[in-house]
Amino acid sequence: MPTEPITIKTPRGHELAGSLELPTGLVRGAALFAHCFTCTKQSRAAVEVTRALARQGIATLRFDFTGLGGSGGDFGRAGFASDVEDLVASANHLCERFGGQILLVGHSLGGAAVLAAADMIGRDRVAAIATIGAPADVPHVLGNIKGDLAAIERDGEGEVTIGGREFQLSREFLHKTREIDLPEEVARLKLPILIAHSPTDQIVGIENAGQLFDAALHPKSFVSLAGADHLLTKPEDAHFIADMIAAWGARYIPMKSEWPMPEQGVVVCTGHGKFGTEVHTPSHRFIADEPRSYGGDDTGPTPYDLLNAALGTCTAMTMKMYAERKGLPFEGARVAVTHERNHAEDCDHCEGEDSQVQALHRVITLLGDDLTAEQRNKLIEIADKCPVHRTLEGRLHVHTKVGGE
């Protein structure tokens, strides 16, 4: 997906480093992702979920909390309250850029942070909230810190180890992390909530999900991540919850009514990235792109893929329609189509320097052992009469005019 670097200024004066995952096509809305305790925006969950949402047309920002990754500030003095402030600043950035309500998504302590931040962001600006492995008891995260917390309380600061990394923590960090009553915060929210949790989570037990779910008001949903670990280190677990949140979130960020869905033909809209476009038919929408080898993001079929598909699908449909009308023992077909741009070089009958003869190569495999040789030959003959085939080999003209005049 196209990724845009983002820098967000916080009220404390330092900058947060973010990555905005953009849809290849049009943007239907925006979402904000909060990473887990001492992780960064590059965690597997952060990358997978934000890109899955972008595939649904939802521009999604992941960023590093204060003092982590590429963000400024002092992590050791920040605490949970600072995470909430970071989320509010980031949410304001998204709302100002894209307008409308946004989706909040958080992993582990990031999940607790989005729940606590929702009121401060403003309920009129938040469409829904999803959490992954979030603790109901925020001070619970202090149990994952290796160090003398009592000495930090006494002396004001001290060195600790979190997830194998060394940090200098302050007394302020401990106090700010202990102050929040998350179930009480959740009980006040009147927003759709999805709570995802693994029953085998060894870091934040499944009972946390139960407490949050009980505190939440409807509409609320629960997704079990059976077999997953807390950090979603297995790709299949990260992919699963990413797609689940993307599908669920799209319910609360609906398609924009002003998007061009034509009465006939197609409308193609330029999108993000170098080549990304979004194609709208009267009842469908999909993405077209170029492969990475051509500088694209490879998020959809190429224009020539679509050209090949037009001939291949029309061929298959035409043969099936004929076979059903004639009662033939036809069990289907596979139609492979490739495009040859340099056909003119090998075409003996092409004359003149301006000749640009190209070729589509089609291989048709008929399925059905009971078809006779005569029936097979007739089906191949019919394939050459499909409407797209006739269009491509006919006298086709493209008429262009400037719209909006």
CSV table of C-alpha atoms in Angstrom, one decimal:
chain,number,residue,atom,x,y,z
A,1,MET,CA,0.0,0.0,0.0
A,2,PRO,CA,1.2,3.6,-0.5
A,3,THR,CA,2.7,4.8,2.8
A,4,GLU,CA,3.2,8.5,3.7
A,5,PRO,CA,5.6,9.6,6.5
A,6,ILE,CA,3.8,11.8,9.0
A,7,THR,CA,5.1,14.1,11.7
A,8,ILE,CA,2.7,15.2,14.5
A,9,LYS,CA,3.4,18.0,17.0
A,10,THR,CA,2.3,17.3,20.5
A,11,PRO,CA,1.1,19.8,23.2
A,12,ARG,CA,4.4,19.0,25.1
A,13,GLY,CA,6.4,20.4,22.1
A,14,HIS,CA,8.0,17.2,20.7
A,15,GLU,CA,7.2,15.4,17.5
A,16,LEU,CA,5.6,12.0,16.9
A,17,ALA,CA,6.8,9.9,14.0
A,18,GLY,CA,4.0,8.3,12.1
A,19,SER,CA,3.3,6.3,8.9
A,20,LEU,CA,0.0,6.8,7.1
A,21,GLU,CA,-1.2,3.8,5.1
A,22,LEU,CA,-3.2,5.1,2.2
A,23,PRO,CA,-5.8,3.3,0.1
A,24,THR,CA,-4.7,2.7,-3.5
A,25,GLY,CA,-8.0,4.3,-4.6
A,26,LEU,CA,-10.3,6.7,-2.9
A,27,VAL,CA,-10.4,7.4,0.8
A,28,ARG,CA,-13.7,6.5,2.5
A,29,GLY,CA,-12.5,7.5,6.0
A,30,ALA,CA,-9.7,7.3,8.5
A,31,ALA,CA,-8.4,5.2,11.4
A,32,LEU,CA,-5.8,5.5,14.1
A,33,PHE,CA,-3.7,2.6,15.4
A,34,ALA,CA,-2.0,2.5,18.9
A,35,HIS,CA,0.8,0.0,19.3
A,36,CYS,CA,1.6,-2.2,22.3
A,37,PHE,CA,3.6,-1.3,25.4
A,38,THR,CA,7.2,-0.4,24.4
A,39,CYS,CA,6.6,-1.6,20.8
A,40,THR,CA,6.7,0.8,17.8
A,41,LYS,CA,4.7,1.5,14.7
A,42,GLN,CA,6.6,-1.2,13.0
A,43,SER,CA,5.2,-4.1,15.1
A,44,ARG,CA,3.6,-6.9,13.1
A,45,ALA,CA,0.1,-6.0,14.4
A,46,ALA,CA,0.5,-2.3,13.6
A,47,VAL,CA,1.6,-2.9,10.1
A,48,GLU,CA,-0.9,-5.7,9.3
A,49,VAL,CA,-3.9,-4.0,10.7
A,50,THR,CA,-3.2,-0.6,9.2
A,51,ARG,CA,-2.6,-2.0,5.7
A,52,ALA,CA,-5.7,-4.2,5.9
A,53,LEU,CA,-7.8,-1.1,6.8
A,54,ALA,CA,-6.2,0.8,3.9
A,55,ARG,CA,-7.3,-2.1,1.5
A,56,GLN,CA,-10.8,-1.3,2.7
A,57,GLY,CA,-10.5,2.3,1.7
A,58,ILE,CA,-9.7,3.5,5.2
A,59,ALA,CA,-6.5,5.7,5.5
A,60,THR,CA,-4.9,4.5,8.7
A,61,LEU,CA,-2.2,6.2,10.8
A,62,ARG,CA,0.2,4.2,13.0
A,63,PHE,CA,2.7,6.2,15.1
A,64,ASP,CA,5.4,5.8,17.7
A,65,PHE,CA,4.4,6.9,21.2
A,66,THR,CA,6.5,9.5,23.0
A,67,GLY,CA,10.1,8.4,23.5
A,68,LEU,CA,9.8,5.3,21.3
A,69,GLY,CA,10.9,4.5,17.8
A,70,GLY,CA,11.3,7.8,15.9
A,71,SER,CA,9.3,10.0,18.2
A,72,GLY,CA,10.7,12.6,20.5
A,73,GLY,CA,10.2,13.0,24.2
A,74,ASP,CA,11.2,11.0,27.2
A,75,PHE,CA,9.5,7.6,27.5
A,76,GLY,CA,10.6,7.2,31.1
A,77,ARG,CA,8.6,10.2,32.2
A,78,ALA,CA,5.6,9.8,29.9
A,79,GLY,CA,3.4,7.2,31.3
A,80,PHE,CA,-0.1,6.2,30.3
A,81,ALA,CA,-1.5,9.7,30.4
A,82,SER,CA,1.1,10.8,27.8
A,83,ASP,CA,0.0,7.9,25.5
A,84,VAL,CA,-3.5,9.3,25.7
A,85,GLU,CA,-2.3,12.8,24.9
A,86,ASP,CA,-0.4,11.4,21.9
A,87,LEU,CA,-3.6,9.7,20.6
A,88,VAL,CA,-5.6,12.9,21.0
A,89,ALA,CA,-3.0,14.9,19.0
A,90,SER,CA,-2.9,12.2,16.3
A,91,ALA,CA,-6.7,11.9,16.1
A,92,ASN,CA,-7.0,15.7,15.7
A,93,HIS,CA,-4.5,15.5,12.8
A,94,LEU,CA,-6.6,12.8,11.0
A,95,CYS,CA,-9.9,14.5,11.6
A,96,GLU,CA,-8.6,17.8,10.2
A,97,ARG,CA,-7.1,16.1,7.2
A,98,PHE,CA,-9.9,13.7,6.3
A,99,GLY,CA,-13.0,15.0,8.1
A,100,GLY,CA,-15.8,12.9,9.5
A,101,GLN,CA,-15.5,10.3,12.3
A,102,ILE,CA,-12.5,8.0,12.6
A,103,LEU,CA,-12.0,4.4,13.8
A,104,LEU,CA,-9.7,3.8,16.8
A,105,VAL,CA,-7.7,0.6,17.0
A,106,GLY,CA,-5.3,-0.4,19.8
A,107,HIS,CA,-3.1,-3.4,20.6
A,108,SER,CA,-2.3,-4.3,24.2
A,109,LEU,CA,-1.7,-1.2,26.3
A,110,GLY,CA,-2.5,0.7,23.1
A,111,GLY,CA,-6.0,-0.8,23.3
A,112,ALA,CA,-6.4,0.6,26.8
A,113,ALA,CA,-5.2,3.9,25.6
A,114,VAL,CA,-7.7,4.2,22.7
A,115,LEU,CA,-10.5,3.4,25.1
A,116,ALA,CA,-9.3,6.1,27.6
A,117,ALA,CA,-8.7,8.6,24.8
A,118,ALA,CA,-12.1,8.3,23.1
A,119,ASP,CA,-13.8,10.9,25.4
A,120,MET,CA,-11.0,13.4,25.0
A,121,ILE,CA,-11.0,13.0,21.2
A,122,GLY,CA,-14.7,13.6,21.3
A,123,ARG,CA,-17.5,11.1,20.6
A,124,ASP,CA,-18.7,13.1,17.7
A,125,ARG,CA,-15.3,12.4,16.1
A,126,VAL,CA,-15.0,8.7,16.9
A,127,ALA,CA,-17.0,6.1,14.8
A,128,ALA,CA,-16.0,3.0,16.7
A,129,ILE,CA,-13.2,1.4,18.7
A,130,ALA,CA,-11.4,-2.0,18.4
A,131,THR,CA,-8.9,-3.5,20.8
A,132,ILE,CA,-6.5,-6.4,20.6
A,133,GLY,CA,-5.3,-8.1,23.8
A,134,ALA,CA,-6.1,-5.0,25.9
A,135,PRO,CA,-5.7,-5.0,29.7
A,136,ALA,CA,-8.7,-4.0,31.8
A,137,ASP,CA,-6.3,-3.2,34.6
A,138,VAL,CA,-3.8,-0.6,33.2
A,139,PRO,CA,-1.4,-0.9,36.2
A,140,HIS,CA,-1.1,-4.6,35.1
A,141,VAL,CA,1.6,-3.5,32.7
A,142,LEU,CA,3.9,-2.6,35.5
A,143,GLY,CA,4.1,-6.3,36.3
A,144,ASN,CA,6.1,-6.7,33.0
A,145,ILE,CA,8.8,-4.3,34.2
A,146,LYS,CA,11.9,-5.8,35.7
A,147,GLY,CA,13.4,-3.5,38.2
A,148,ASP,CA,13.0,-2.1,41.7
A,149,LEU,CA,9.8,0.0,41.4
A,150,ALA,CA,9.8,0.7,45.2
A,151,ALA,CA,13.3,2.3,44.8
A,152,ILE,CA,11.9,4.4,41.9
A,153,GLU,CA,9.1,5.6,44.1
A,154,ARG,CA,11.6,6.4,46.9
A,155,ASP,CA,14.4,8.0,44.7
A,156,GLY,CA,12.3,9.6,41.9
A,157,GLU,CA,13.7,7.5,39.1
A,158,GLY,CA,15.7,4.3,38.3
A,159,GLU,CA,16.7,1.9,35.6
A,160,VAL,CA,14.4,-1.0,34.5
A,161,THR,CA,14.2,-3.6,31.8
A,162,ILE,CA,11.1,-4.0,29.6
A,163,GLY,CA,10.9,-6.7,27.0
A,164,GLY,CA,14.7,-7.1,27.1
A,165,ARG,CA,15.3,-3.3,26.6
A,166,GLU,CA,16.6,-0.9,29.2
A,167,PHE,CA,14.7,2.2,30.1
A,168,GLN,CA,15.1,5.0,32.7
A,169,LEU,CA,11.7,5.3,34.5
A,170,SER,CA,10.4,8.1,36.7
A,171,ARG,CA,8.1,8.1,39.7
A,172,GLU,CA,5.8,10.2,37.5
A,173,PHE,CA,5.6,7.4,35.0
A,174,LEU,CA,4.4,5.0,37.7
A,175,HIS,CA,1.9,7.4,39.1
A,176,LYS,CA,0.4,8.2,35.7
A,177,THR,CA,0.1,4.6,34.8
A,178,ARG,CA,-1.7,3.7,38.1
A,179,GLU,CA,-4.3,6.4,38.0
A,180,ILE,CA,-6.7,5.1,35.3
A,181,ASP,CA,-9.8,3.0,36.0
A,182,LEU,CA,-10.4,1.6,32.5
A,183,PRO,CA,-13.7,-0.4,33.1
A,184,GLU,CA,-15.2,2.8,34.4
A,185,GLU,CA,-14.1,4.7,31.3
A,186,VAL,CA,-15.5,2.0,29.0
A,187,ALA,CA,-18.9,2.0,30.8
A,188,ARG,CA,-19.3,5.7,29.9
A,189,LEU,CA,-18.6,5.2,26.2
A,190,LYS,CA,-21.6,5.0,23.9
A,191,LEU,CA,-19.7,3.7,20.9
A,192,PRO,CA,-19.5,0.4,18.9
A,193,ILE,CA,-16.7,-1.7,20.4
A,194,LEU,CA,-14.9,-4.8,19.2
A,195,ILE,CA,-12.8,-6.7,21.7
A,196,ALA,CA,-10.3,-9.2,20.3
A,197,HIS,CA,-8.3,-11.4,22.7
A,198,SER,CA,-6.6,-14.8,22.8
A,199,PRO,CA,-7.7,-17.3,25.4
A,200,THR,CA,-4.1,-18.4,25.5
A,201,ASP,CA,-2.6,-15.0,26.0
A,202,GLN,CA,0.2,-15.4,28.6
A,203,ILE,CA,0.8,-11.7,29.1
A,204,VAL,CA,-2.7,-10.2,29.4
A,205,GLY,CA,-5.1,-12.9,30.5
A,206,ILE,CA,-8.4,-13.5,28.8
A,207,GLU,CA,-10.3,-12.3,32.0
A,208,ASN,CA,-9.3,-8.8,30.9
A,209,ALA,CA,-11.4,-9.1,27.8
A,210,GLY,CA,-14.3,-10.3,29.9
A,211,GLN,CA,-14.1,-7.3,32.2
A,212,LEU,CA,-14.0,-4.9,29.3
A,213,PHE,CA,-16.8,-6.6,27.5
A,214,ASP,CA,-19.0,-6.6,30.6
A,215,ALA,CA,-18.4,-2.9,31.1
A,216,ALA,CA,-19.1,-1.9,27.5
A,217,LEU,CA,-22.5,-1.0,26.2
A,218,HIS,CA,-24.0,-2.4,23.0
A,219,PRO,CA,-23.2,-2.6,20.2
A,220,LYS,CA,-20.2,-4.7,21.3
A,221,SER,CA,-18.5,-7.6,19.7
A,222,PHE,CA,-15.9,-10.2,20.8
A,223,VAL,CA,-13.4,-12.1,18.5
A,224,SER,CA,-11.5,-15.0,19.9
A,225,LEU,CA,-7.8,-15.2,18.7
A,226,ALA,CA,-7.5,-18.9,19.8
A,227,GLY,CA,-3.9,-20.1,19.7
A,228,ALA,CA,-2.4,-16.6,19.2
A,229,ASP,CA,0.2,-15.1,21.5
A,230,HIS,CA,0.0,-11.6,22.9
A,231,LEU,CA,2.2,-10.0,20.3
A,232,LEU,CA,0.6,-11.8,17.3
A,233,THR,CA,4.1,-13.0,16.2
A,234,LYS,CA,2.5,-15.6,13.9
A,235,PRO,CA,1.7,-14.0,10.5
A,236,GLU,CA,-1.6,-15.9,10.2
A,237,ASP,CA,-2.9,-14.5,13.5
A,238,ALA,CA,-2.0,-10.9,12.6
A,239,HIS,CA,-3.6,-11.4,9.1
A,240,PHE,CA,-6.8,-12.8,10.6
A,241,ILE,CA,-7.5,-10.0,13.1
A,242,ALA,CA,-6.4,-7.4,10.6
A,243,ASP,CA,-9.0,-8.6,8.1
A,244,MET,CA,-11.7,-9.0,10.9
A,245,ILE,CA,-11.2,-5.4,12.1
A,246,ALA,CA,-11.1,-4.1,8.6
A,247,ALA,CA,-14.4,-5.7,7.7
A,248,TRP,CA,-16.0,-4.7,11.0
A,249,GLY,CA,-14.7,-1.2,10.8
A,250,ALA,CA,-16.0,-0.6,7.3
A,251,ARG,CA,-19.5,-1.1,8.8
A,252,TYR,CA,-19.1,2.1,10.8
A,253,ILE,CA,-17.3,4.1,8.1
A,254,PRO,CA,-19.7,3.6,5.1
A,255,MET,CA,-19.1,4.3,1.5
A,256,LYS,CA,-19.4,8.0,0.6
A,257,SER,CA,-22.6,8.7,-1.2
A,258,GLU,CA,-21.0,11.3,-3.5
A,259,TRP,CA,-18.6,8.8,-5.0
A,260,PRO,CA,-19.2,8.4,-8.7
A,261,MET,CA,-21.1,5.2,-9.5
A,262,PRO,CA,-22.0,5.6,-13.1
A,263,GLU,CA,-25.4,4.6,-14.7
A,264,GLN,CA,-23.4,2.9,-17.5
A,265,GLY,CA,-19.9,2.1,-18.4
A,266,VAL,CA,-17.1,2.8,-15.9
A,267,VAL,CA,-15.6,5.8,-14.1
A,268,VAL,CA,-11.9,5.6,-13.2
A,269,CYS,CA,-10.6,7.8,-10.4
A,270,THR,CA,-6.9,8.4,-9.7
A,271,GLY,CA,-5.8,7.3,-6.3
A,272,HIS,CA,-2.6,7.2,-4.2
A,273,GLY,CA,0.8,5.8,-5.0
A,274,LYS,CA,2.3,6.2,-8.4
A,275,PHE,CA,-0.3,4.4,-10.5
A,276,GLY,CA,-3.2,3.4,-8.3
A,277,THR,CA,-6.7,3.9,-9.7
A,278,GLU,CA,-10.1,3.0,-8.5
A,279,VAL,CA,-12.7,1.7,-11.0
A,280,HIS,CA,-16.4,2.2,-10.5
A,281,THR,CA,-19.1,0.4,-12.4
A,282,PRO,CA,-22.8,0.8,-11.8
A,283,SER,CA,-22.7,-1.8,-9.1
A,284,HIS,CA,-19.0,-2.6,-8.3
A,285,ARG,CA,-15.7,-1.0,-7.4
A,286,PHE,CA,-12.2,-2.4,-7.6
A,287,ILE,CA,-8.6,-1.3,-7.8
A,288,ALA,CA,-6.2,-1.2,-10.7
A,289,ASP,CA,-2.4,-0.7,-10.3
A,290,GLU,CA,1.0,-1.6,-11.8
A,291,PRO,CA,3.5,-4.2,-10.4
A,292,ARG,CA,6.3,-3.0,-8.2
A,293,SER,CA,8.8,-3.7,-11.0
A,294,TYR,CA,7.1,-0.8,-12.9
A,295,GLY,CA,7.0,1.4,-9.8
A,296,GLY,CA,3.5,0.6,-8.7
A,297,ASP,CA,2.3,-0.9,-5.4
A,298,ASP,CA,0.8,-4.1,-7.0
A,299,THR,CA,-2.5,-3.7,-5.2
A,300,GLY,CA,-4.7,-4.6,-8.1
A,301,PRO,CA,-4.6,-5.9,-11.7
A,302,THR,CA,-2.9,-3.9,-14.4
A,303,PRO,CA,-4.7,-2.3,-17.3
A,304,TYR,CA,-3.5,-5.1,-19.6
A,305,ASP,CA,-4.7,-7.7,-17.0
A,306,LEU,CA,-8.1,-6.1,-17.3
A,307,LEU,CA,-7.9,-6.2,-21.1
A,308,ASN,CA,-6.9,-9.9,-21.1
A,309,ALA,CA,-9.7,-10.5,-18.5
A,310,ALA,CA,-12.3,-8.8,-20.7
A,311,LEU,CA,-11.6,-11.2,-23.6
A,312,GLY,CA,-11.2,-14.3,-21.3
A,313,THR,CA,-14.4,-13.7,-19.3
A,314,CYS,CA,-16.5,-12.9,-22.4
A,315,THR,CA,-15.2,-16.0,-24.1
A,316,ALA,CA,-16.1,-18.3,-21.2
A,317,MET,CA,-19.5,-16.7,-20.8
A,318,THR,CA,-20.3,-17.0,-24.5
A,319,MET,CA,-19.3,-20.7,-24.7
A,320,LYS,CA,-21.3,-21.5,-21.5
A,321,MET,CA,-24.4,-19.8,-22.8
A,322,TYR,CA,-24.2,-21.6,-26.1
A,323,ALA,CA,-23.6,-25.0,-24.5
A,324,GLU,CA,-26.6,-24.6,-22.1
A,325,ARG,CA,-28.8,-23.5,-25.0
A,326,LYS,CA,-27.8,-26.5,-27.1
A,327,GLY,CA,-27.8,-29.0,-24.2
A,328,LEU,CA,-24.1,-30.0,-24.6
A,329,PRO,CA,-22.3,-32.0,-22.0
A,330,PHE,CA,-20.2,-29.0,-21.2
A,331,GLU,CA,-18.5,-29.0,-17.7
A,332,GLY,CA,-16.8,-25.6,-18.0
A,333,ALA,CA,-13.7,-24.1,-19.6
A,334,ARG,CA,-10.4,-22.4,-18.7
A,335,VAL,CA,-9.4,-19.5,-20.8
A,336,ALA,CA,-5.8,-18.2,-20.6
A,337,VAL,CA,-5.1,-14.9,-22.3
A,338,THR,CA,-1.8,-13.1,-22.7
A,339,HIS,CA,-0.9,-9.9,-24.5
A,340,GLU,CA,2.0,-9.6,-26.9
A,341,ARG,CA,3.1,-6.0,-27.5
A,342,ASN,CA,5.8,-6.9,-30.1
A,343,HIS,CA,3.6,-8.9,-32.4
A,344,ALA,CA,4.3,-6.5,-35.3
A,345,GLU,CA,8.0,-7.5,-35.3
A,346,ASP,CA,7.0,-11.1,-36.2
A,347,CYS,CA,4.0,-10.4,-38.4
A,348,ASP,CA,4.9,-10.8,-42.0
A,349,HIS,CA,1.8,-9.1,-43.3
A,350,CYS,CA,2.4,-5.9,-41.4
A,351,GLU,CA,3.5,-3.1,-43.7
A,352,GLY,CA,4.6,0.5,-43.1
A,353,GLU,CA,6.5,2.1,-40.2
A,354,ASP,CA,3.3,3.3,-38.6
A,355,SER,CA,1.8,-0.2,-38.3
A,356,GLN,CA,1.3,-1.2,-34.7
A,357,VAL,CA,-0.3,-4.6,-34.8
A,358,GLN,CA,-0.4,-6.3,-31.4
A,359,ALA,CA,-1.8,-9.7,-30.5
A,360,LEU,CA,-3.8,-11.4,-27.7
A,361,HIS,CA,-3.0,-15.1,-27.4
A,362,ARG,CA,-5.9,-17.2,-26.1
A,363,VAL,CA,-5.7,-20.8,-25.0
A,364,ILE,CA,-9.1,-22.5,-24.3
A,365,THR,CA,-9.3,-25.7,-22.4
A,366,LEU,CA,-12.7,-27.3,-22.6
A,367,LEU,CA,-13.8,-29.5,-19.7
A,368,GLY,CA,-16.1,-32.4,-20.1
A,369,ASP,CA,-15.1,-35.9,-21.4
A,370,ASP,CA,-18.4,-36.5,-23.1
A,371,LEU,CA,-18.0,-33.7,-25.6
A,372,THR,CA,-17.6,-35.0,-29.1
A,373,ALA,CA,-14.9,-33.6,-31.5
A,374,GLU,CA,-17.6,-31.8,-33.5
A,375,GLN,CA,-19.0,-30.2,-30.3
A,376,ARG,CA,-15.6,-29.1,-29.2
A,377,ASN,CA,-14.9,-27.5,-32.6
A,378,LYS,CA,-18.2,-25.7,-32.5
A,379,LEU,CA,-17.5,-24.3,-29.1
A,380,ILE,CA,-14.1,-23.0,-30.3
A,381,GLU,CA,-15.9,-21.4,-33.2
A,382,ILE,CA,-18.4,-19.8,-30.9
A,383,ALA,CA,-15.6,-18.5,-28.8
A,384,ASP,CA,-14.4,-16.4,-31.7
A,385,LYS,CA,-17.9,-14.8,-31.9
A,386,CYS,CA,-18.0,-13.5,-28.3
A,387,PRO,CA,-18.9,-9.7,-28.2
A,388,VAL,CA,-15.5,-8.6,-26.7
A,389,HIS,CA,-13.6,-10.6,-29.4
A,390,ARG,CA,-15.7,-8.9,-32.1
A,391,THR,CA,-15.1,-5.5,-30.5
A,392,LEU,CA,-11.4,-5.9,-30.4
A,393,GLU,CA,-11.1,-7.1,-34.0
A,394,GLY,CA,-13.6,-4.6,-35.3
A,395,ARG,CA,-13.1,-1.0,-36.3
A,396,LEU,CA,-12.9,0.4,-32.8
A,397,HIS,CA,-12.6,4.2,-32.2
A,398,VAL,CA,-12.0,6.0,-28.9
A,399,HIS,CA,-13.8,9.4,-28.7
A,400,THR,CA,-12.5,11.7,-26.0
A,401,LYS,CA,-14.0,15.0,-24.7
A,402,VAL,CA,-13.2,17.1,-21.7
A,403,GLY,CA,-15.6,16.6,-18.8
A,404,GLY,CA,-17.2,19.3,-16.7
A,405,GLU,CA,-17.7,21.7,-19.6
